[in-house]
Coordinates of C-alpha atoms in Angstrom, one line a residue:
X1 CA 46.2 -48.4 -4.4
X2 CA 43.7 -47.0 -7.0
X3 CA 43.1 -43.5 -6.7
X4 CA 39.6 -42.0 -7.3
X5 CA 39.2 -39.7 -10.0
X6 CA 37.7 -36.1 -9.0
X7 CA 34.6 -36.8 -11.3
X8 CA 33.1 -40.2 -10.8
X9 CA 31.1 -39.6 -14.3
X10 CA 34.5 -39.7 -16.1
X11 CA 34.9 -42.7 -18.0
X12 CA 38.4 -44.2 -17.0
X13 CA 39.9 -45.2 -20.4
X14 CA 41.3 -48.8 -21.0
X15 CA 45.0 -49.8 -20.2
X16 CA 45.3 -46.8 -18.2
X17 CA 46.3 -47.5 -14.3
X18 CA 46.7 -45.3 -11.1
X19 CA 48.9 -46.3 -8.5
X20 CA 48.6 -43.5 -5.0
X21 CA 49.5 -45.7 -1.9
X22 CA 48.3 -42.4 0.2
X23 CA 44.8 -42.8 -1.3
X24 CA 41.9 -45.1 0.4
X25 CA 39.9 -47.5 -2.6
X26 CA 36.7 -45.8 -3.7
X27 CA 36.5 -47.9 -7.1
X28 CA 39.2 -49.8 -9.2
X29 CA 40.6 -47.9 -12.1
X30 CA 42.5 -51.2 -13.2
X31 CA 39.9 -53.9 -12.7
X32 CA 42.5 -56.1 -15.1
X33 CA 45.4 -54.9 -13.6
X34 CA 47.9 -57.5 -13.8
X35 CA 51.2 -58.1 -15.0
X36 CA 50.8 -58.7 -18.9
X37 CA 49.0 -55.3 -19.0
X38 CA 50.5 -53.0 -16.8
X39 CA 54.0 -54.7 -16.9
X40 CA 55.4 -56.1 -14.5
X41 CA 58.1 -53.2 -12.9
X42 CA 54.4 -51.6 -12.5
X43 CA 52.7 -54.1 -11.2
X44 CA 55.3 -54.9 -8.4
X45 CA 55.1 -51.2 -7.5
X46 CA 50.8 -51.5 -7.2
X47 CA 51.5 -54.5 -4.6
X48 CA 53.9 -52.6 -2.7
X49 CA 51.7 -49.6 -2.7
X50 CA 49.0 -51.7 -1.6
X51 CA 51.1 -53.2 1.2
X52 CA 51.4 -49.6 2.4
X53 CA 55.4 -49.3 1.3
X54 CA 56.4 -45.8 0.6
X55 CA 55.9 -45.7 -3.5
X56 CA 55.5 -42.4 -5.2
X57 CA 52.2 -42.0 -7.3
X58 CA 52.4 -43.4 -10.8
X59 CA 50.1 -43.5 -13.9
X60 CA 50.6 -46.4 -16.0
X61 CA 50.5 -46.3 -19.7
X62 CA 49.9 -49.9 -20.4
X63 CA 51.4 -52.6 -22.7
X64 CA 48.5 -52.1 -25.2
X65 CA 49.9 -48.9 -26.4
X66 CA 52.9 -50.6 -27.5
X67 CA 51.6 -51.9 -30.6
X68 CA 48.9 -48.8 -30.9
X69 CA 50.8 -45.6 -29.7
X70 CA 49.0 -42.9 -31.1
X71 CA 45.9 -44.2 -29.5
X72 CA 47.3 -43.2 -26.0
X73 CA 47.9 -39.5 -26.6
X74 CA 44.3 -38.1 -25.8
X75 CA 43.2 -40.2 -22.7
X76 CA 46.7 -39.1 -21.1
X77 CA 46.1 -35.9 -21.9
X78 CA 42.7 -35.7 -20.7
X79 CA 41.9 -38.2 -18.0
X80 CA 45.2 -40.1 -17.1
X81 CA 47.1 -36.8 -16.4
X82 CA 45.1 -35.0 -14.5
X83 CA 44.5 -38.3 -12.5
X84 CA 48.1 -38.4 -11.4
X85 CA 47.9 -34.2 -11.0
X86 CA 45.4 -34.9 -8.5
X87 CA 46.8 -37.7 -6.5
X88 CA 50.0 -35.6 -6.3
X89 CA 48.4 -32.1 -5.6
X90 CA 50.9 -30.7 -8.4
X91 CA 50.3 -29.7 -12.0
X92 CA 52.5 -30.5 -14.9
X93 CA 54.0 -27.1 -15.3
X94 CA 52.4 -24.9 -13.2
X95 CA 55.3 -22.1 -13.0
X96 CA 53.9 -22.3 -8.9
X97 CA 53.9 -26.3 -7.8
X98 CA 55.0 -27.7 -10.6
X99 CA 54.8 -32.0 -11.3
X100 CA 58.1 -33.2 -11.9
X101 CA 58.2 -37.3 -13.6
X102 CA 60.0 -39.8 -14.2
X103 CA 59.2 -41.9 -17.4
X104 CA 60.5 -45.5 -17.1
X105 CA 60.3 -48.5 -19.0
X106 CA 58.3 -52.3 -17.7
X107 CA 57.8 -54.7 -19.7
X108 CA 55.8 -58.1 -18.3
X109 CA 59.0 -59.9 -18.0
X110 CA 62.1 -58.2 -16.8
X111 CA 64.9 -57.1 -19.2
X112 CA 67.2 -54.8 -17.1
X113 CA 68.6 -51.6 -18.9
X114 CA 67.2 -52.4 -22.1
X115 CA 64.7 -50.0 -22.9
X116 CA 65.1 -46.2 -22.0
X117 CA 64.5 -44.1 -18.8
X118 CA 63.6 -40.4 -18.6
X119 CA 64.0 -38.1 -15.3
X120 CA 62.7 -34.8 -14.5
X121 CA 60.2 -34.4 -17.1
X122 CA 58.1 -31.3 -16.5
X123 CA 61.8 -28.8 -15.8
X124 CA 61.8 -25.7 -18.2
X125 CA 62.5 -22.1 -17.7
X126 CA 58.8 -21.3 -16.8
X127 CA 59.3 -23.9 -14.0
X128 CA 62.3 -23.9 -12.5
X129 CA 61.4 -20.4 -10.3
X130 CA 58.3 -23.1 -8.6
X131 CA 60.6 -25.9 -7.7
X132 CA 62.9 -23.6 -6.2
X133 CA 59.9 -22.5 -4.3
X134 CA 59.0 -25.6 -3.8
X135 CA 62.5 -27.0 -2.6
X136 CA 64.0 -23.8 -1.3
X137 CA 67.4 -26.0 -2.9
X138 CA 68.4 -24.2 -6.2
X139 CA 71.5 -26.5 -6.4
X140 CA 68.4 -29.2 -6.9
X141 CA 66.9 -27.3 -9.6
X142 CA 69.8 -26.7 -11.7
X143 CA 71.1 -29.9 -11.1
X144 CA 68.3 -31.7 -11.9
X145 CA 67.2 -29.5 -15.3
X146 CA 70.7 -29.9 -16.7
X147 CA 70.2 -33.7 -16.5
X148 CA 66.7 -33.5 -18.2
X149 CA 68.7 -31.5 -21.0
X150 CA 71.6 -34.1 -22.0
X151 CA 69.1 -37.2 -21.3
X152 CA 66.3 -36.0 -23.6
X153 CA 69.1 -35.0 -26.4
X154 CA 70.1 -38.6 -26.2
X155 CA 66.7 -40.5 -25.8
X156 CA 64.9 -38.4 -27.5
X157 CA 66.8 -36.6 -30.1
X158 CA 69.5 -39.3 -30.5
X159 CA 72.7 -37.1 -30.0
X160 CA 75.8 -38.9 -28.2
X161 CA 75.5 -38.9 -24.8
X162 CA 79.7 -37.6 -25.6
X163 CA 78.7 -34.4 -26.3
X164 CA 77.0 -33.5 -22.8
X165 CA 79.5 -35.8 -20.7
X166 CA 82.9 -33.7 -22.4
X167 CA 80.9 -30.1 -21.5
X168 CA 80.4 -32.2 -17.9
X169 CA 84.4 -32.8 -18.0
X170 CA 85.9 -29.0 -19.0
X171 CA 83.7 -27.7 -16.0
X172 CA 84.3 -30.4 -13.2
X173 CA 88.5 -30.2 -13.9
X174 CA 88.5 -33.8 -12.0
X175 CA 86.5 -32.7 -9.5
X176 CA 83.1 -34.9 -8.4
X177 CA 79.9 -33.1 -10.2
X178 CA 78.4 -33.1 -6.6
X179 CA 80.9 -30.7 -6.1
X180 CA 79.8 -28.1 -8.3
X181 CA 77.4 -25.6 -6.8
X182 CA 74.3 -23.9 -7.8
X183 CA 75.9 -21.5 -9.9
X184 CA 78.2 -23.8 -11.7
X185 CA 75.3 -26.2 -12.8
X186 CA 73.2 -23.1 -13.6
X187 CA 76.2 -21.9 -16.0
X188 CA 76.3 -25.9 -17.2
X189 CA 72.5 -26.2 -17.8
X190 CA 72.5 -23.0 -19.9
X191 CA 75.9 -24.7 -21.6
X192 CA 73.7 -27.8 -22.5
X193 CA 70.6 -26.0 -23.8
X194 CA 73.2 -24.2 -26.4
X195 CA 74.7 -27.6 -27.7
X196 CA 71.5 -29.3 -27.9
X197 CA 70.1 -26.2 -30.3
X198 CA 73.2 -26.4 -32.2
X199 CA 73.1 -30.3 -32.5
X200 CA 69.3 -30.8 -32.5
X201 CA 68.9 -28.4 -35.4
X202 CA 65.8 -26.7 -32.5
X203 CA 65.9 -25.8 -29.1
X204 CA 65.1 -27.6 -26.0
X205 CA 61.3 -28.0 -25.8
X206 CA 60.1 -25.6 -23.3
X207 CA 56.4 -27.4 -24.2
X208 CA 56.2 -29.6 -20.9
X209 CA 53.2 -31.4 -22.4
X210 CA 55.5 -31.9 -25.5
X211 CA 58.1 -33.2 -23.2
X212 CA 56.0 -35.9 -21.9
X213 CA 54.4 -37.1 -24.8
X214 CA 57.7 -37.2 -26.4
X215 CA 59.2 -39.1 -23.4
X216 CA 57.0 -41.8 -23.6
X217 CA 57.0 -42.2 -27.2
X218 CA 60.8 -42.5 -27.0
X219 CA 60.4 -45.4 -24.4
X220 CA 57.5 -47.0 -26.0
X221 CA 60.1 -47.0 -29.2
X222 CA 62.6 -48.6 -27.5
X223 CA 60.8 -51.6 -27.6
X224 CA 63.0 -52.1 -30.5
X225 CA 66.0 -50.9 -29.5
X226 CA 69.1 -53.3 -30.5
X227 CA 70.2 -54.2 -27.2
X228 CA 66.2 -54.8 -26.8
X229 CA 65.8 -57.0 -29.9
X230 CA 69.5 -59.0 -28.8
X231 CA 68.4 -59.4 -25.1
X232 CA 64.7 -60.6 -26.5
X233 CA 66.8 -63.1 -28.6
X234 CA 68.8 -64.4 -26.0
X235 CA 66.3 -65.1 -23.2
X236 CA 63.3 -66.2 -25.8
X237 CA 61.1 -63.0 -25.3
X238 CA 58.3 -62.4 -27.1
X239 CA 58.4 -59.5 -29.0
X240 CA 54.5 -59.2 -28.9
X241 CA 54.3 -59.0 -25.6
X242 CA 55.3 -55.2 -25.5
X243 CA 56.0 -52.9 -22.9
X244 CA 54.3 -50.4 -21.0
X245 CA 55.1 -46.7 -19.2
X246 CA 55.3 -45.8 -16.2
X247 CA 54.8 -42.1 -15.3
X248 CA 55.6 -41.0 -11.6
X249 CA 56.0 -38.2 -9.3
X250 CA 59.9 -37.5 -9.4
X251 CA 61.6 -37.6 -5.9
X252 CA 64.8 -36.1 -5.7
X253 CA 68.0 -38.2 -4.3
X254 CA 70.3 -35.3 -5.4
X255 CA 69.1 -32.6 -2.6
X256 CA 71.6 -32.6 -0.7
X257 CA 73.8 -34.7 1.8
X258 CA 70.4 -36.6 3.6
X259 CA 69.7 -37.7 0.1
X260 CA 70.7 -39.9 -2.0
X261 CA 69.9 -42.7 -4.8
X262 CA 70.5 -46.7 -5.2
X263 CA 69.6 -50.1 -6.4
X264 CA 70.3 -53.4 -4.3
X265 CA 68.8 -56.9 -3.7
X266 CA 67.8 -58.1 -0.8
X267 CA 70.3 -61.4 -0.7
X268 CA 73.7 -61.5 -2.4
X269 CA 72.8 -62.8 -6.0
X270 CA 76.8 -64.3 -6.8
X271 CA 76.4 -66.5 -3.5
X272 CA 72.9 -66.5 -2.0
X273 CA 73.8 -65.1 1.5
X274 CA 71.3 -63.5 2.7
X275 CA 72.9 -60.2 3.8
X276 CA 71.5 -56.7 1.7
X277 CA 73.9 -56.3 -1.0
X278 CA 73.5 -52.5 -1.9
X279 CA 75.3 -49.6 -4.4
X280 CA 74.5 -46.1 -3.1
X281 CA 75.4 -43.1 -4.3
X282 CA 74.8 -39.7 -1.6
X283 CA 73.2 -36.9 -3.2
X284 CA 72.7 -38.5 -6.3
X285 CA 70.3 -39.8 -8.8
X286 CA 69.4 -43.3 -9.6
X287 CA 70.7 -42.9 -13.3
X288 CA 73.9 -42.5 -11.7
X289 CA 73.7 -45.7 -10.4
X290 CA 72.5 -48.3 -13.1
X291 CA 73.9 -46.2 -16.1
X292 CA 77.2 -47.7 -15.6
X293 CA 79.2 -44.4 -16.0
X294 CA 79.4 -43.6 -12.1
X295 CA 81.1 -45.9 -9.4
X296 CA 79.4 -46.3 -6.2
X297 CA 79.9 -47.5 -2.3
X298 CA 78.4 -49.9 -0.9
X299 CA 75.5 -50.2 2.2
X300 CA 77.9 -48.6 4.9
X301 CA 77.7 -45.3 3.3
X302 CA 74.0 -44.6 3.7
X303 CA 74.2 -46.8 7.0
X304 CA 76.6 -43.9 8.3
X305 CA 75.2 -40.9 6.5
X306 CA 71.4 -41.8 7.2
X307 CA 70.6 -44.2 9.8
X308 CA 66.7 -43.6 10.0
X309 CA 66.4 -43.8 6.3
X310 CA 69.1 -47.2 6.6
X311 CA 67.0 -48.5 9.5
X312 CA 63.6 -47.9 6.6
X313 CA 65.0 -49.7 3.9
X314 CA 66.1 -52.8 5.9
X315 CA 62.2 -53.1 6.8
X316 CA 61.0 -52.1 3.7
X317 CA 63.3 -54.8 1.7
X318 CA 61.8 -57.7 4.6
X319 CA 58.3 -56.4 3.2
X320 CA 59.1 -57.1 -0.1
X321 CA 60.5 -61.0 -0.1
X322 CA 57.6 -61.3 2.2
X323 CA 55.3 -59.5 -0.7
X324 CA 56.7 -61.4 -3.6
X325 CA 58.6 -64.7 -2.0
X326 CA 61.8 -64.0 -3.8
X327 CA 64.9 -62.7 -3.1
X328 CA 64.3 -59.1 -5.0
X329 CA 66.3 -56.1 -7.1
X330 CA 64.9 -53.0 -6.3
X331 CA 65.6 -49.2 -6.5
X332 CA 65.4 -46.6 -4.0
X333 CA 65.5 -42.9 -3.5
X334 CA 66.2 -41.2 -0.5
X335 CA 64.8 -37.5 -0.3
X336 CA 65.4 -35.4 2.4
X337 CA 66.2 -38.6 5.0
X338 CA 63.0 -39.9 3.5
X339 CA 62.8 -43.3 2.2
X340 CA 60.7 -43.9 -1.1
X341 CA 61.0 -47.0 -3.5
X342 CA 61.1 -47.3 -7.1
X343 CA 61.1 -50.5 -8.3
X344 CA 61.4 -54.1 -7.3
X345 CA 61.8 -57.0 -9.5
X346 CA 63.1 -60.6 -9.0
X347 CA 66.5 -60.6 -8.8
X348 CA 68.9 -61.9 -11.9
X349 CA 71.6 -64.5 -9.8
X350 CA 74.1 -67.0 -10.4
X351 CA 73.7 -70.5 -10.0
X352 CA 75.0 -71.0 -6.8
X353 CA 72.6 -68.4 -5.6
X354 CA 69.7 -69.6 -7.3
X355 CA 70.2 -73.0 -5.2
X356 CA 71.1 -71.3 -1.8
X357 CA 68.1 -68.4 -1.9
X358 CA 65.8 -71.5 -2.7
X359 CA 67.0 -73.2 0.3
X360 CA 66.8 -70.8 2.5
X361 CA 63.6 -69.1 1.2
X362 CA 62.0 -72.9 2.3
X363 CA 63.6 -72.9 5.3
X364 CA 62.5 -69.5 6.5
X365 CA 58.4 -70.6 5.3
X366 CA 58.3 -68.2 2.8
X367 CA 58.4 -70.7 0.0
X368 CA 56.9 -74.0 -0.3
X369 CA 58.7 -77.2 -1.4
X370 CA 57.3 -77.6 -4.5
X371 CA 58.0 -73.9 -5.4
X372 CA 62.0 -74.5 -4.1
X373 CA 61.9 -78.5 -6.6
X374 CA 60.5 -76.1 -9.3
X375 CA 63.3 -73.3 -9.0
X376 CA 66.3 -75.5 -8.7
X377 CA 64.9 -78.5 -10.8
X378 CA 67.5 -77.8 -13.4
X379 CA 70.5 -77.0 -11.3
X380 CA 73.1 -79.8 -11.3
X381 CA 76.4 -80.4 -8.8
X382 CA 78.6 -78.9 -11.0
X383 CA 76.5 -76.1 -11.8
X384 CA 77.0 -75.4 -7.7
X385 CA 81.0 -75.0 -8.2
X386 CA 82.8 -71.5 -8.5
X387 CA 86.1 -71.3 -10.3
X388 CA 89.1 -70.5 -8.3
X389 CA 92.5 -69.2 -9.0
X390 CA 94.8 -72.6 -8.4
X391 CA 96.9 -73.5 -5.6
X392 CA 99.6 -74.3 -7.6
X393 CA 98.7 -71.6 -10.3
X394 CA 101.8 -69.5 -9.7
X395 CA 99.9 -66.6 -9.3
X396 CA 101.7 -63.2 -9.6
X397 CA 102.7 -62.2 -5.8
X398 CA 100.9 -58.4 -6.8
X399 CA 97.7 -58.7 -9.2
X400 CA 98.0 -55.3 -11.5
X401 CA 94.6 -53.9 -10.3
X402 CA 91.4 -54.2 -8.4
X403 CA 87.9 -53.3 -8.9
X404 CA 84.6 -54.2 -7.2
X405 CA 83.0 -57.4 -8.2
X406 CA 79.8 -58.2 -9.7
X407 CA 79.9 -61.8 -10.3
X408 CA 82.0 -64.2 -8.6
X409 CA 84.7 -66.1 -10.8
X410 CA 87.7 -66.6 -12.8
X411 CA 88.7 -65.9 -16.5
X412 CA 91.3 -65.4 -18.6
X413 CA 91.4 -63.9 -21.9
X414 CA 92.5 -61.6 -24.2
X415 CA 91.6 -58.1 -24.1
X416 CA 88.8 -56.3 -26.4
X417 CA 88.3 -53.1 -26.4
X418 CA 84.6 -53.1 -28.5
X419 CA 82.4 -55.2 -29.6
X420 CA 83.4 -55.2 -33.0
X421 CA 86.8 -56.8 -31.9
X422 CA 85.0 -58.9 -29.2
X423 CA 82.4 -60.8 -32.0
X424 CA 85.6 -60.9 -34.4
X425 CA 88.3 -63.2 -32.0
X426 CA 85.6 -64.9 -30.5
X427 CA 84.1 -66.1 -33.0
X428 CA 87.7 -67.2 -34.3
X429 CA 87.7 -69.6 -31.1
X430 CA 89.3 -67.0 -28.5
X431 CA 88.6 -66.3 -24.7
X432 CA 87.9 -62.9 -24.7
X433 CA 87.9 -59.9 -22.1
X434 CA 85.7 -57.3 -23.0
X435 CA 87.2 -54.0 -21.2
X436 CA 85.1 -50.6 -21.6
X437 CA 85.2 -47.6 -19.8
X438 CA 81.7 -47.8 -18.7
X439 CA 79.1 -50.7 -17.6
X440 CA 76.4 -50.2 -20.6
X441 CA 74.3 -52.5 -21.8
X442 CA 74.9 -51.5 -25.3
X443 CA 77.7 -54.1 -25.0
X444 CA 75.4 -57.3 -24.7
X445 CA 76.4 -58.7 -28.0
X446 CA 79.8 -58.6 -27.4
X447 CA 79.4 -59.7 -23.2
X448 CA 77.3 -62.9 -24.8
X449 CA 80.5 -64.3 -26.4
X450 CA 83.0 -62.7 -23.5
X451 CA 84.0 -65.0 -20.7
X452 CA 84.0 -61.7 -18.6
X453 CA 83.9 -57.9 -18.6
X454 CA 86.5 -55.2 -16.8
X455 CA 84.9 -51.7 -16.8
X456 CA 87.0 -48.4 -15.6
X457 CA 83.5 -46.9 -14.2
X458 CA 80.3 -48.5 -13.1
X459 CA 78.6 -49.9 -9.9
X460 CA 78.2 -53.6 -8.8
X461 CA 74.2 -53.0 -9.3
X462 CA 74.2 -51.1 -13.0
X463 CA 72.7 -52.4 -15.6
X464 CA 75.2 -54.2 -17.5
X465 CA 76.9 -55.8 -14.8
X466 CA 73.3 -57.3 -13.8
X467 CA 73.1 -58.9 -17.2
X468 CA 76.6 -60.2 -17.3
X469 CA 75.7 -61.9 -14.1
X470 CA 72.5 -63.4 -15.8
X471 CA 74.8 -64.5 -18.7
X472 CA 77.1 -66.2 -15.6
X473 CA 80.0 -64.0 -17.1
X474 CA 82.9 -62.6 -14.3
X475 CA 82.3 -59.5 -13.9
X476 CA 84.5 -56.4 -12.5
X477 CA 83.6 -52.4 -12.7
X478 CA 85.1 -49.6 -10.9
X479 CA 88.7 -50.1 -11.9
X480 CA 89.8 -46.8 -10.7
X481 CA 93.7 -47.4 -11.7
X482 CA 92.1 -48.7 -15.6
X483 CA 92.7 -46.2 -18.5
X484 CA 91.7 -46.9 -22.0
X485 CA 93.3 -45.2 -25.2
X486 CA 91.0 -46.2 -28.0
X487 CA 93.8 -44.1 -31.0
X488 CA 96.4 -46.5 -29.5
X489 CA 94.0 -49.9 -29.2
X490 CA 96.1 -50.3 -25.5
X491 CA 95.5 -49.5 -22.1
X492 CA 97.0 -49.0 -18.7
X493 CA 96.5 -50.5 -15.6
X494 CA 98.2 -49.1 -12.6
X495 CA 101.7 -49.2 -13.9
X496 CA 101.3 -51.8 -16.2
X497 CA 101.1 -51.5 -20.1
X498 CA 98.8 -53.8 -22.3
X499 CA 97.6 -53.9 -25.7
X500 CA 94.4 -55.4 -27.1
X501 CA 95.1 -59.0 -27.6
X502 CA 97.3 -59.1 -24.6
X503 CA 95.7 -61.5 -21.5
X504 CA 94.7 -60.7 -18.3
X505 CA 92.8 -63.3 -15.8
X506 CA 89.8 -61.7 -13.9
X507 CA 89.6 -62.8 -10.1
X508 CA 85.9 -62.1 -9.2
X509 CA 85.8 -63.6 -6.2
X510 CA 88.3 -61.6 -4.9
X511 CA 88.6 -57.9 -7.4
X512 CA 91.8 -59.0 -8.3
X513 CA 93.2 -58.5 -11.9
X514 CA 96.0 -60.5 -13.0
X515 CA 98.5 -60.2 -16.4
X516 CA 98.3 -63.5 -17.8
X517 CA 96.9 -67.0 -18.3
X518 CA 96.5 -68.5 -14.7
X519 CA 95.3 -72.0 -14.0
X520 CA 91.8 -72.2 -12.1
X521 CA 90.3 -75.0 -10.8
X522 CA 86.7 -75.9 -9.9
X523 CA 85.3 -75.7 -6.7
X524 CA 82.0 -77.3 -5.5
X525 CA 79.4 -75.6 -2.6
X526 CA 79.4 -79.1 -0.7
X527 CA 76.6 -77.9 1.8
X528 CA 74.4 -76.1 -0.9
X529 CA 74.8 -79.8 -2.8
X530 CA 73.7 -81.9 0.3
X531 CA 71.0 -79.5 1.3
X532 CA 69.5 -79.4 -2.8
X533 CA 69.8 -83.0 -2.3
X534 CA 68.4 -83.3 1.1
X535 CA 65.2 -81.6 -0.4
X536 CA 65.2 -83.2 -3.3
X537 CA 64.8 -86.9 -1.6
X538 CA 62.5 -85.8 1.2
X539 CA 60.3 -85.3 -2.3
X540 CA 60.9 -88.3 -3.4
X541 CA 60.2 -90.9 0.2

């Protein structure tokens, strides 16, 4: 809901919005709330606030600003900000209860990963000493502040996100970064703040107000980005539209073993079941989900580890197709066995799933049949079909790796190992494989003209492997067994060899990886088909 400001002479400036779900309605601050102004990642988070779902409070910079962004600076400074200090009882860097933020992205239409995110805004040496006070969890602190150190370098300052994930590498050894303790990520934060002065030319901003403003002035400015501009190109975006920014009260997924971060949907968005299809990553934060650089498991794993906050989320998600009659992505942080949501958005899906959510969303009531004709009125039979490795395809009695799958499937192609070498041989007529280390969505170009993508790290639910199931591309991350040598243009999978240029087939319906060319064949969803069709003639009688 709108919060009240403290004064009700202050004037509440334009294309500003407050969103505190633990505040009752004295007047609107966002009379023209909606989603063109606010966005629409922001505007899905004011209805679920005002449904009474657990949202942390949130001041919106809205999509005005995009095309006028020194007008914001003042009104946050003196109205919006202390708005969202009151609704939180915290004050951006007060050494005592210190306001930690988040700065996200939200434009009115969704374009997952393509714009830039910012966590634990408000973390410098003058405020570290409160949020330990405040958390009594110093492995929290450090944890969190050396984060905020190697994302601002690379959002903000530009510098390769390399040069904080190699420091990351010499002090792990192999081991998980949730194993290090509070000492280690103390020594690593300190570590981080010396290669961003010696990179940066300057030193960290200790300036908490300067770290805000320059937060949102690095997401307002990746508006333009050039995965922004491609993915704006490809779906028919306007660039005029804009996007706004979303400023809210941090919650902390990596405090501990009963916390944790993740992004699911509600139904399965390769098939349409309609079973929660979740990544989760324990003590964690939500970067490390969607960033495409960390694997994660899957629902059982925060189903074990934290029932009550497992038992939350299956109620909370039921809220949300009830809120916004869709089957929904959404993000969620879980804070000391406490469940709080992020984000919810309508989910990108194949096809097949498209058809089958439709269906089922009309047969549960929560759709009407027009709505289901106008969602599958472009979906034909053979749209409904899923390729399939052959009977008689001779396939290899061992595939040469597995990896969790994103999009259901098959391909075969030869392998790429950038996008420079993925634009070249496809646009010379080749299938190609585009295989990265990581799930980034820096690679859109090159997934556009892939017939699928194999990534050594990454999570079912990141970024990039959302948008290759938009682009209906196969789609596996997490090879654990996949190693890439970039001086040599080869790789090597389990015990197998390969060069770039050699073939591998991609079995996303099953996480198999296969050398070779195999034969696939087309398979049909005969009951999706005769219940589209069902619908489609009760219409028309």
């Amino acid at each position: 809901m709108n919060a009240p400001l403290s004064t009700q002479a202050t004037v509440w400036p334009d294309h500003f919005y407050l969103i505190d779900s633990s505040r009752t309605l004295e007047h609107s601050l966002a009379e023209d709330a909606g989603r063109d102004s606010m966005g629409s990642k922001a505007f899905n988070l004011l209805r679920m606030a005002q449904a009474g779902l657990p949202v942390p409070a949130a001041l919106v910079v809205g999509t005005y600003f995009a095309h006028h962004r020194k007008q914001y600076q003042t009104p946050l400074r003196e109205i919006g900000l202390p708005a969202l200090e009151q609704a939180t009882g915290l004050k951006l860097g007060d050494p005592r209860k210190p306001l930690i933020v988040s700065v996200r992205s939200g434009a009115p239409v969704s374009m997952p990963g393509m714009m830039e995110t910012l966590l634990n805004i408000g973390l410098c040496d003058a405020t570290v000493p409160g949020l330990l006070r405040q958390t009594g969890n110093p492995r929290l602190v450090w944890d969190a502040y050396r984060r905020l150190v190697a994302s601002y370098g690379e959002v903000v300052e530009g510098l390769p996100a390399a040069l904080f994930e190699n420091e990351l590498q010499r002090v792990t050894q192999g081991r998980d970064e949730r194993q290090l303790d509070f000492s280690e990520l103390r020594e690593l934060t300190q570590s981080f703040l010396l290669l961003y002065q010696q990179h940066a030319g300057h030193a960290f901003p200790q300036d908490v107000h300067t770290q805000l403003l320059q937060a949102v002035q690095a997401v307002f400015a990746s508006w333009e980005a050039d995965k922004a501009r491609e993915y704006r190109r490809l779906n028919g975006i306007d660039a005029a539209m804009g996007t706004a920014v979303t400023i809210q009260r941090m919650v902390f997924g990596n405090a501990g073993g009963r916390s944790g971060a993740g992004v699911g949907f509600t139904r399965n968005p390769s098939t349409g079941e309609p079973l929660l299809w979740i990544d989760f990553l324990a003590n964690a934060q939500g970067e490390d989900v969607v960033s495409g650089r960390r694997n994660a498991h899957g629902h059982e794993v925060i189903a074990d580890l934290l029932p009550e906050a497992w038992q939350a989320l299956e109620q909370a998600t039921d809220a949300l197709e009830d809120i916004f009659a869709d089957m929904q992505d959404f993000e969620f942080t879980v804070e000391e066995g406490e469940l709080h949501l992020l984000q919810a958005r309508s989910g990108k899906r194949t096809p097949l799933a498209t058809a089958r959510i439709a269906l089922d969303l009309h047969a549960e009531g929560l759709i009407d049949t027009d709505t289901a004709l106008e969602r599958t009125a472009a979906l034909q039979p053979e749209d409904l079909a899923t390729s399939h490795l052959a009977d008689d395809s001779g396939t290899p009695a061992q595939p040469a790796g597995q990896a969790a799958s994103a999009c259901s499937g098959v391909c075969s192609g030869e392998i790429a190992l950038d996008t420079a070498r993925a634009l070249q041989r496809a646009a010379e007529g080749a299938a190609v494989i585009l295989v990265r280390p990581d799930a980034e969505t820096h690679d859109i170009a090159a997934l556009e003209t892939s017939v699928g993508l194999l990534t050594r790290n990454g999570a079912r639910t990141s970024h990039a492997a959302v948008v290759a199931r938009q682009l209906g591309k196969v789609c596996l991350v997490g090879c654990e067994t996949l190693s890439i040598d970039m001086g040599s243009r080869s790789l090597q999978l389990g015990a197998l060899q390969l060069r770039e240029g050699d073939t591998l087939t991609l079995d996303g319906n099953q996480g198999l990886i296969y050398q070779g060319t195999i034969a696939t064949v087309k398979q049909p969803d005969p009951q999706v088909i005769a219940r589209l069709q069902a619908l489609r003639e009760q219409q028309s009688a």
